[in-house]
mmCIF file of C-alpha atoms in Angstrom:
data_model
loop_
_atom_site.group_PDB
_atom_site.id
_atom_site.type_symbol
_atom_site.label_atom_id
_atom_site.label_comp_id
_atom_site.label_asym_id
_atom_site.label_seq_id
_atom_site.Cartn_x
_atom_site.Cartn_y
_atom_site.Cartn_z
ATOM 1 C CA MET A 1 105.670 -28.674 210.227
ATOM 2 C CA ASN A 2 108.490 -26.866 208.955
ATOM 3 C CA LEU A 3 111.298 -29.077 208.312
ATOM 4 C CA ASN A 4 113.616 -26.387 208.551
ATOM 5 C CA LEU A 5 112.466 -26.141 211.967
ATOM 6 C CA TRP A 6 111.885 -29.982 212.525
ATOM 7 C CA GLN A 7 115.839 -30.318 211.601
ATOM 8 C CA LYS A 8 116.874 -27.652 214.614
ATOM 9 C CA LYS A 9 114.726 -29.320 216.912
ATOM 10 C CA MET A 10 116.145 -32.725 216.069
ATOM 11 C CA VAL A 11 120.198 -31.337 215.978
ATOM 12 C CA ARG A 12 119.137 -29.242 219.724
ATOM 13 C CA ALA A 13 117.453 -32.266 220.912
ATOM 14 C CA ILE A 14 119.915 -34.464 220.115
ATOM 15 C CA GLY A 15 123.291 -33.339 218.869
ATOM 16 C CA CYS A 16 124.452 -35.054 216.356
ATOM 17 C CA VAL A 17 121.571 -35.971 213.898
ATOM 18 C CA ALA A 18 121.461 -37.633 210.258
ATOM 19 C CA LEU A 19 117.370 -38.190 208.578
ATOM 20 C CA LEU A 20 118.022 -40.912 206.540
ATOM 21 C CA LEU A 21 114.881 -41.618 204.042
ATOM 22 C CA ALA A 22 115.699 -45.026 202.550
ATOM 23 C CA PHE A 23 114.311 -47.442 200.389
ATOM 24 C CA GLN A 24 112.336 -50.578 202.307
ATOM 25 C CA MET A 25 114.448 -52.809 202.486
ATOM 26 C CA ALA A 26 114.251 -56.805 201.165
ATOM 27 C CA ASP A 27 114.747 -59.349 204.110
ATOM 28 C CA ALA A 28 118.338 -60.472 204.779
ATOM 29 C CA ALA A 29 120.746 -61.679 206.750
ATOM 30 C CA THR A 30 122.918 -58.419 206.302
ATOM 31 C CA ARG A 31 122.165 -54.674 205.350
ATOM 32 C CA PRO A 32 124.737 -51.912 204.988
ATOM 33 C CA GLY A 33 126.256 -49.841 208.272
ATOM 34 C CA ARG A 34 126.033 -46.354 208.013
ATOM 35 C CA ALA A 35 128.278 -43.399 209.872
ATOM 36 C CA ALA A 36 127.383 -40.340 210.407
ATOM 37 C CA VAL A 37 129.497 -36.786 210.024
ATOM 38 C CA CYS A 38 129.058 -35.292 213.386
ATOM 39 C CA ALA A 39 131.712 -32.617 213.481
ATOM 40 C CA ILE A 40 134.068 -30.978 210.781
ATOM 41 C CA LYS A 41 136.550 -28.574 211.508
ATOM 42 C CA GLY A 42 138.544 -26.658 208.810
ATOM 43 C CA THR A 43 138.186 -28.713 205.034
ATOM 44 C CA ALA A 44 137.454 -31.882 205.233
ATOM 45 C CA GLU A 45 136.271 -34.026 201.536
ATOM 46 C CA TYR A 46 134.972 -37.179 200.340
ATOM 47 C CA GLN A 47 135.379 -39.476 197.417
ATOM 48 C CA ILE A 48 132.640 -42.089 196.307
ATOM 49 C CA ARG A 49 134.567 -45.641 194.999
ATOM 50 C CA GLY A 50 134.895 -45.764 191.605
ATOM 51 C CA GLU A 51 134.870 -42.141 191.040
ATOM 52 C CA LEU A 52 137.859 -39.414 190.214
ATOM 53 C CA THR A 53 135.603 -36.190 191.706
ATOM 54 C CA TRP A 54 136.428 -35.074 195.237
ATOM 55 C CA GLN A 55 133.612 -33.416 196.912
ATOM 56 C CA GLN A 56 132.874 -31.095 200.160
ATOM 57 C CA LEU A 57 131.950 -33.042 203.597
ATOM 58 C CA LYS A 58 129.414 -32.004 205.671
ATOM 59 C CA VAL A 59 127.571 -32.659 209.003
ATOM 60 C CA GLY A 60 125.129 -34.712 208.864
ATOM 61 C CA MET A 61 125.307 -36.672 206.099
ATOM 62 C CA VAL A 62 125.676 -40.551 205.862
ATOM 63 C CA LEU A 63 128.012 -42.432 204.670
ATOM 64 C CA ALA A 64 128.546 -46.245 203.826
ATOM 65 C CA GLU A 65 131.397 -48.577 202.376
ATOM 66 C CA GLY A 66 133.132 -47.398 199.522
ATOM 67 C CA VAL A 67 133.602 -43.872 200.770
ATOM 68 C CA SER A 68 137.289 -42.345 201.445
ATOM 69 C CA ILE A 69 137.846 -39.305 203.381
ATOM 70 C CA ARG A 70 140.594 -37.051 203.615
ATOM 71 C CA THR A 71 141.147 -33.635 205.563
ATOM 72 C CA GLY A 72 142.958 -30.585 205.254
ATOM 73 C CA LYS A 73 145.926 -28.704 207.138
ATOM 74 C CA GLY A 74 144.415 -27.838 211.064
ATOM 75 C CA SER A 75 141.151 -29.664 210.610
ATOM 76 C CA SER A 76 139.274 -33.004 211.508
ATOM 77 C CA ALA A 77 136.093 -35.039 211.104
ATOM 78 C CA ASP A 78 133.981 -36.887 213.611
ATOM 79 C CA LEU A 79 132.311 -39.759 212.480
ATOM 80 C CA ALA A 80 130.252 -42.222 214.412
ATOM 81 C CA PHE A 81 129.297 -45.696 213.116
ATOM 82 C CA THR A 82 126.068 -47.812 213.323
ATOM 83 C CA THR A 83 128.452 -50.759 214.406
ATOM 84 C CA GLY A 84 129.507 -49.169 217.322
ATOM 85 C CA ALA A 85 132.165 -46.939 216.983
ATOM 86 C CA ILE A 86 133.318 -43.336 217.079
ATOM 87 C CA ALA A 87 136.364 -42.115 215.177
ATOM 88 C CA ARG A 88 138.593 -38.593 214.745
ATOM 89 C CA ILE A 89 139.869 -38.539 211.317
ATOM 90 C CA THR A 90 142.676 -35.822 212.055
ATOM 91 C CA GLU A 91 144.554 -33.224 210.129
ATOM 92 C CA LYS A 92 146.134 -34.649 206.782
ATOM 93 C CA THR A 93 144.542 -37.663 207.247
ATOM 94 C CA SER A 94 143.556 -40.143 204.328
ATOM 95 C CA VAL A 95 140.838 -42.792 205.469
ATOM 96 C CA SER A 96 138.606 -45.300 203.538
ATOM 97 C CA ILE A 97 135.970 -47.258 205.081
ATOM 98 C CA ASP A 98 136.195 -50.131 203.189
ATOM 99 C CA LYS A 99 133.279 -52.552 204.810
ATOM 100 C CA LEU A 100 130.553 -51.699 206.741
ATOM 101 C CA THR A 101 128.130 -54.000 207.105
ATOM 102 C CA GLU A 102 125.504 -55.516 210.041
ATOM 103 C CA GLU A 103 122.910 -57.724 210.782
ATOM 104 C CA THR A 104 119.086 -56.768 209.510
ATOM 105 C CA ASN A 105 117.825 -57.699 213.199
ATOM 106 C CA GLY A 106 119.888 -55.751 216.215
ATOM 107 C CA VAL A 107 118.974 -52.033 217.117
ATOM 108 C CA PRO A 108 115.920 -51.295 218.095
ATOM 109 C CA GLN A 109 114.491 -54.201 217.091
ATOM 110 C CA SER A 110 116.000 -56.573 220.067
ATOM 111 C CA ASN A 111 117.764 -53.429 221.933
ATOM 112 C CA ARG A 112 121.376 -54.277 221.446
ATOM 113 C CA ARG A 113 123.647 -53.351 218.815
ATOM 114 C CA PRO A 114 123.692 -55.066 215.558
ATOM 115 C CA VAL A 115 126.737 -57.677 214.616
ATOM 116 C CA GLY A 116 128.595 -55.877 212.555
ATOM 117 C CA ASN A 117 131.575 -55.628 210.552
ATOM 118 C CA THR A 118 133.684 -52.577 210.034
ATOM 119 C CA GLU A 119 137.014 -52.364 208.213
ATOM 120 C CA LEU A 120 139.122 -48.998 207.210
ATOM 121 C CA THR A 121 141.809 -47.915 205.604
ATOM 122 C CA LEU A 122 144.715 -45.451 207.222
ATOM 123 C CA GLN A 123 146.460 -44.138 204.086
ATOM 124 C CA ARG A 124 148.307 -41.673 206.264
ATOM 125 C CA GLY A 125 147.691 -39.646 208.847
ATOM 126 C CA LYS A 126 146.534 -39.738 212.398
ATOM 127 C CA LEU A 127 143.192 -41.764 213.174
ATOM 128 C CA MET A 128 141.655 -42.236 216.939
ATOM 129 C CA THR A 129 138.846 -44.526 217.637
ATOM 130 C CA GLU A 130 136.692 -45.373 220.534
ATOM 131 C CA VAL A 131 135.079 -49.208 220.282
ATOM 132 C CA ALA A 132 132.196 -50.075 222.107
ATOM 133 C CA LYS A 133 132.364 -53.447 223.385
ATOM 134 C CA GLN A 134 131.512 -55.394 220.151
ATOM 135 C CA THR A 135 128.279 -57.917 220.049
ATOM 136 C CA LEU A 136 129.846 -61.313 219.455
ATOM 137 C CA GLY A 137 130.721 -61.905 216.360
ATOM 138 C CA SER A 138 131.437 -58.561 215.326
ATOM 139 C CA LYS A 139 134.591 -57.222 213.832
ATOM 140 C CA PHE A 140 136.133 -54.002 213.629
ATOM 141 C CA ARG A 141 139.693 -53.815 211.901
ATOM 142 C CA VAL A 142 141.980 -50.982 211.009
ATOM 143 C CA HIS A 143 144.345 -51.541 208.123
ATOM 144 C CA THR A 144 147.622 -50.114 207.552
ATOM 145 C CA PRO A 145 150.457 -50.825 205.261
ATOM 146 C CA ALA A 146 152.236 -51.691 208.573
ATOM 147 C CA GLY A 147 149.791 -54.318 209.531
ATOM 148 C CA ASN A 148 145.828 -54.547 210.421
ATOM 149 C CA ILE A 149 144.641 -53.777 213.968
ATOM 150 C CA ASP A 150 141.990 -55.767 215.217
ATOM 151 C CA VAL A 151 139.954 -53.898 217.845
ATOM 152 C CA VAL A 152 137.190 -55.003 220.868
ATOM 153 C CA GLY A 153 136.079 -52.272 222.960
ATOM 154 C CA THR A 154 139.105 -50.223 222.850
ATOM 155 C CA GLN A 155 140.360 -46.867 222.337
ATOM 156 C CA LEU A 156 143.216 -46.549 219.305
ATOM 157 C CA ILE A 157 145.389 -44.183 218.251
ATOM 158 C CA ILE A 158 147.370 -44.782 214.669
ATOM 159 C CA THR A 159 149.860 -42.944 212.700
ATOM 160 C CA TYR A 160 151.329 -43.607 209.690
ATOM 161 C CA ASP A 161 153.679 -41.469 207.389
ATOM 162 C CA PRO A 162 153.907 -43.262 204.160
ATOM 163 C CA MET A 163 156.986 -41.024 203.223
ATOM 164 C CA THR A 164 159.248 -42.482 206.173
ATOM 165 C CA GLY A 165 157.055 -46.038 207.040
ATOM 166 C CA GLN A 166 156.861 -44.914 210.454
ATOM 167 C CA PHE A 167 153.791 -45.628 212.286
ATOM 168 C CA THR A 168 152.447 -45.650 216.197
ATOM 169 C CA LEU A 169 149.642 -47.607 217.834
ATOM 170 C CA SER A 170 148.711 -46.349 221.048
ATOM 171 C CA VAL A 171 145.868 -47.945 223.385
ATOM 172 C CA PRO A 172 144.712 -45.626 226.233
ATOM 173 C CA GLU A 173 142.126 -48.362 227.018
ATOM 174 C CA GLY A 174 141.565 -52.004 226.637
ATOM 175 C CA SER A 175 143.716 -53.963 223.774
ATOM 176 C CA VAL A 176 144.321 -54.564 220.783
ATOM 177 C CA THR A 177 146.014 -56.994 217.768
ATOM 178 C CA LEU A 178 148.499 -56.200 215.529
ATOM 179 C CA THR A 179 148.868 -59.075 212.377
ATOM 180 C CA LEU A 180 152.126 -57.441 210.829
ATOM 181 C CA PRO A 181 152.641 -58.325 207.119
ATOM 182 C CA ASP A 182 154.507 -61.346 207.779
ATOM 183 C CA GLY A 183 151.949 -63.293 210.396
ATOM 184 C CA ARG A 184 152.798 -62.194 213.703
ATOM 185 C CA LEU A 185 150.419 -61.007 216.022
ATOM 186 C CA VAL A 186 151.649 -58.449 218.593
ATOM 187 C CA THR A 187 149.279 -57.631 221.387
ATOM 188 C CA VAL A 188 149.094 -53.808 222.660
ATOM 189 C CA THR A 189 147.656 -53.134 226.317
ATOM 190 C CA GLN A 190 145.958 -50.858 228.080
ATOM 191 C CA GLY A 191 147.999 -47.383 228.734
ATOM 192 C CA ASN A 192 151.350 -48.883 226.234
ATOM 193 C CA ARG A 193 152.576 -47.507 222.848
ATOM 194 C CA ILE A 194 154.409 -49.015 220.043
ATOM 195 C CA THR A 195 156.341 -47.819 217.025
ATOM 196 C CA GLY A 196 157.895 -49.187 213.894
ATOM 197 C CA THR A 197 159.044 -48.872 210.834
ATOM 198 C CA TYR A 198 157.510 -50.582 207.522
ATOM 199 C CA TYR A 199 159.909 -51.271 204.756
ATOM 200 C CA PRO A 200 157.500 -51.201 201.161
ATOM 201 C CA ALA A 201 160.739 -53.467 199.436
ATOM 202 C CA THR A 202 161.085 -56.241 201.601
ATOM 203 C CA GLY A 203 157.444 -56.076 203.261
ATOM 204 C CA GLN A 204 159.310 -56.026 206.841
ATOM 205 C CA VAL A 205 158.362 -54.127 209.996
ATOM 206 C CA VAL A 206 160.618 -53.579 212.782
ATOM 207 C CA LEU A 207 159.201 -52.962 215.825
ATOM 208 C CA THR A 208 160.141 -51.548 219.403
ATOM 209 C CA GLN A 209 158.631 -53.108 222.560
ATOM 210 C CA PRO A 210 155.403 -51.701 224.072
ATOM 211 C CA VAL A 211 156.571 -48.780 226.328
ATOM 212 C CA PRO A 212 153.918 -46.879 229.057
ATOM 213 C CA THR A 213 152.505 -43.692 227.430
ATOM 214 C CA PRO A 214 150.689 -40.961 229.135
ATOM 215 C CA MET A 215 146.841 -39.976 227.803
ATOM 216 C CA ASP A 216 147.313 -38.179 224.407
ATOM 217 C CA PRO A 217 145.718 -34.490 225.448
ATOM 218 C CA ALA A 218 144.702 -34.670 221.406
ATOM 219 C CA PHE A 219 142.982 -38.335 222.268
ATOM 220 C CA ARG A 220 140.997 -36.678 225.910
ATOM 221 C CA GLU A 221 139.656 -33.172 223.816
ATOM 222 C CA PHE A 222 138.200 -35.940 221.053
ATOM 223 C CA LEU A 223 136.316 -38.349 224.106
ATOM 224 C CA ASN A 224 135.336 -35.080 225.767
ATOM 225 C CA ASP A 225 133.602 -33.535 222.054
ATOM 226 C CA ASN A 226 132.375 -36.944 220.936
ATOM 227 C CA ILE A 227 129.557 -39.271 221.740
ATOM 228 C CA ARG A 228 131.207 -42.456 224.198
ATOM 229 C CA SER A 229 128.228 -45.052 222.786
ATOM 230 C CA GLY A 230 128.403 -44.541 219.127
ATOM 231 C CA ILE A 231 125.288 -43.754 216.776
ATOM 232 C CA ARG A 232 122.006 -45.238 217.980
ATOM 233 C CA GLU A 233 119.112 -45.897 214.740
ATOM 234 C CA LEU A 234 115.105 -45.552 214.705
ATOM 235 C CA VAL A 235 112.954 -46.725 212.318
ATOM 236 C CA ILE A 236 109.975 -45.294 211.553
ATOM 237 C CA ASN A 237 107.372 -47.689 210.009
ATOM 238 C CA SER A 238 105.144 -45.669 208.475
ATOM 239 C CA THR A 239 103.209 -46.027 204.716
ATOM 240 C CA GLY A 240 100.967 -42.802 205.422
ATOM 241 C CA PRO A 241 102.046 -39.134 206.609
ATOM 242 C CA ILE A 242 104.799 -39.076 208.775
ATOM 243 C CA ASP A 243 104.227 -37.228 212.214
ATOM 244 C CA LEU A 244 107.261 -35.307 212.526
ATOM 245 C CA ASP A 245 106.727 -34.252 215.912
ATOM 246 C CA ALA A 246 105.847 -37.654 216.934
ATOM 247 C CA VAL A 247 109.529 -38.652 215.394
ATOM 248 C CA ILE A 248 111.166 -35.513 217.398
ATOM 249 C CA ARG A 249 110.095 -37.507 220.215
ATOM 250 C CA ALA A 250 110.819 -40.671 219.333
ATOM 251 C CA ALA A 251 114.403 -39.844 218.516
ATOM 252 C CA ILE A 252 114.663 -37.986 221.834
ATOM 253 C CA ALA A 253 113.446 -41.406 223.997
ATOM 254 C CA ALA A 254 115.713 -43.367 221.510
ATOM 255 C CA ALA A 255 118.999 -41.247 222.801
ATOM 256 C CA GLY A 256 118.251 -41.978 226.488
ATOM 257 C CA GLY A 257 118.491 -38.207 227.533
ATOM 258 C CA ALA A 258 121.906 -38.582 226.216
ATOM 259 C CA TYR A 259 123.958 -36.506 223.745
ATOM 260 C CA ALA A 260 123.418 -39.119 220.937
ATOM 261 C CA PRO A 261 123.722 -39.096 217.027
ATOM 262 C CA ILE A 262 120.448 -40.857 215.981
ATOM 263 C CA VAL A 263 119.973 -42.193 211.855
ATOM 264 C CA VAL A 264 115.788 -41.776 211.229
ATOM 265 C CA VAL A 265 115.231 -44.275 209.125
ATOM 266 C CA ILE A 266 111.736 -44.583 207.147
ATOM 267 C CA PRO A 267 111.183 -47.259 205.126
ATOM 268 C CA ASN A 268 108.716 -47.088 201.981
ATOM 269 C CA ILE A 269 110.051 -43.638 200.772
ATOM 270 C CA THR A 270 110.181 -43.866 196.943
ATOM 271 C CA ASN A 271 112.574 -41.046 196.434
ATOM 272 C CA PRO A 272 114.856 -41.523 199.392
ATOM 273 C CA THR A 273 116.781 -38.129 200.164
ATOM 274 C CA ILE A 274 119.521 -37.020 203.365
ATOM 275 C CA VAL A 275 118.379 -34.124 205.196
ATOM 276 C CA SER A 276 121.740 -32.933 206.361
ATOM 277 C CA PRO A 277 121.074 -30.584 209.433
ATOM 278 C CA SER A 278 124.130 -28.609 210.019
ATOM 279 C CA LEU A 279 123.287 -26.505 213.358
ATOM 280 C CA PRO A 280 125.521 -27.111 216.913
ATOM 281 C CA ALA A 281 123.336 -28.328 219.320
ATOM 282 C CA ASP A 282 122.409 -25.834 222.706
ATOM 283 C CA PRO A 283 124.649 -26.166 225.221
#
């Protein structure tokens, strides 16, 4: 089967699809997690830790920890994580993926999400996330200079301006815990927002009391555009020729008929590559 035709079928059947041809991994307690780029509006770039150059971010790319992403004016990038979250990096925003790991056995072996560890840092701008209910032992944390936010099955909007030190934290659904630089803990519950200012010279953070806030229209648009359940994985174990039609059928079955991003992992490949489809799904 022609690979380009196969890519089109996969994208149209499932939506956001990333095909990862990977080395067979040694048996271990954890493995690298992955984040698939599901959508891009405008301009977005990525940089690998330790490198100086920035490169164009493309739909279908599969990212790992150690990658930073930045967006231009009027731009955004959507990610779906194997650890059970979706995120929109909005315009003029810089985010780094500091940690992204998961247990070796999880999806699809036991039909549950793997225990995962996801840590992001928001350097500037606005980040919107929806994190699926986490498997016991999992962690999803967002770092900012103003404090660290721990998320467990929550919708979250964070903004931070390094020029003024101002930040906001809104929770459309669920609750989060903010750990301030001085160790204080602040809980923000569903439907509330806090604002504050971080003073780098002293390390102090001045906060407002949580106040009720309506749903951000931009966040509602993000949810409507995206997948509520995050990314799924499909492992194809084969030492011989790959039946691409069979892979398509298996991926559709794994998606459960939903618009779900799929990372297809094919072990035992001597020269791993990434196929990055960029066609939109059929309506």
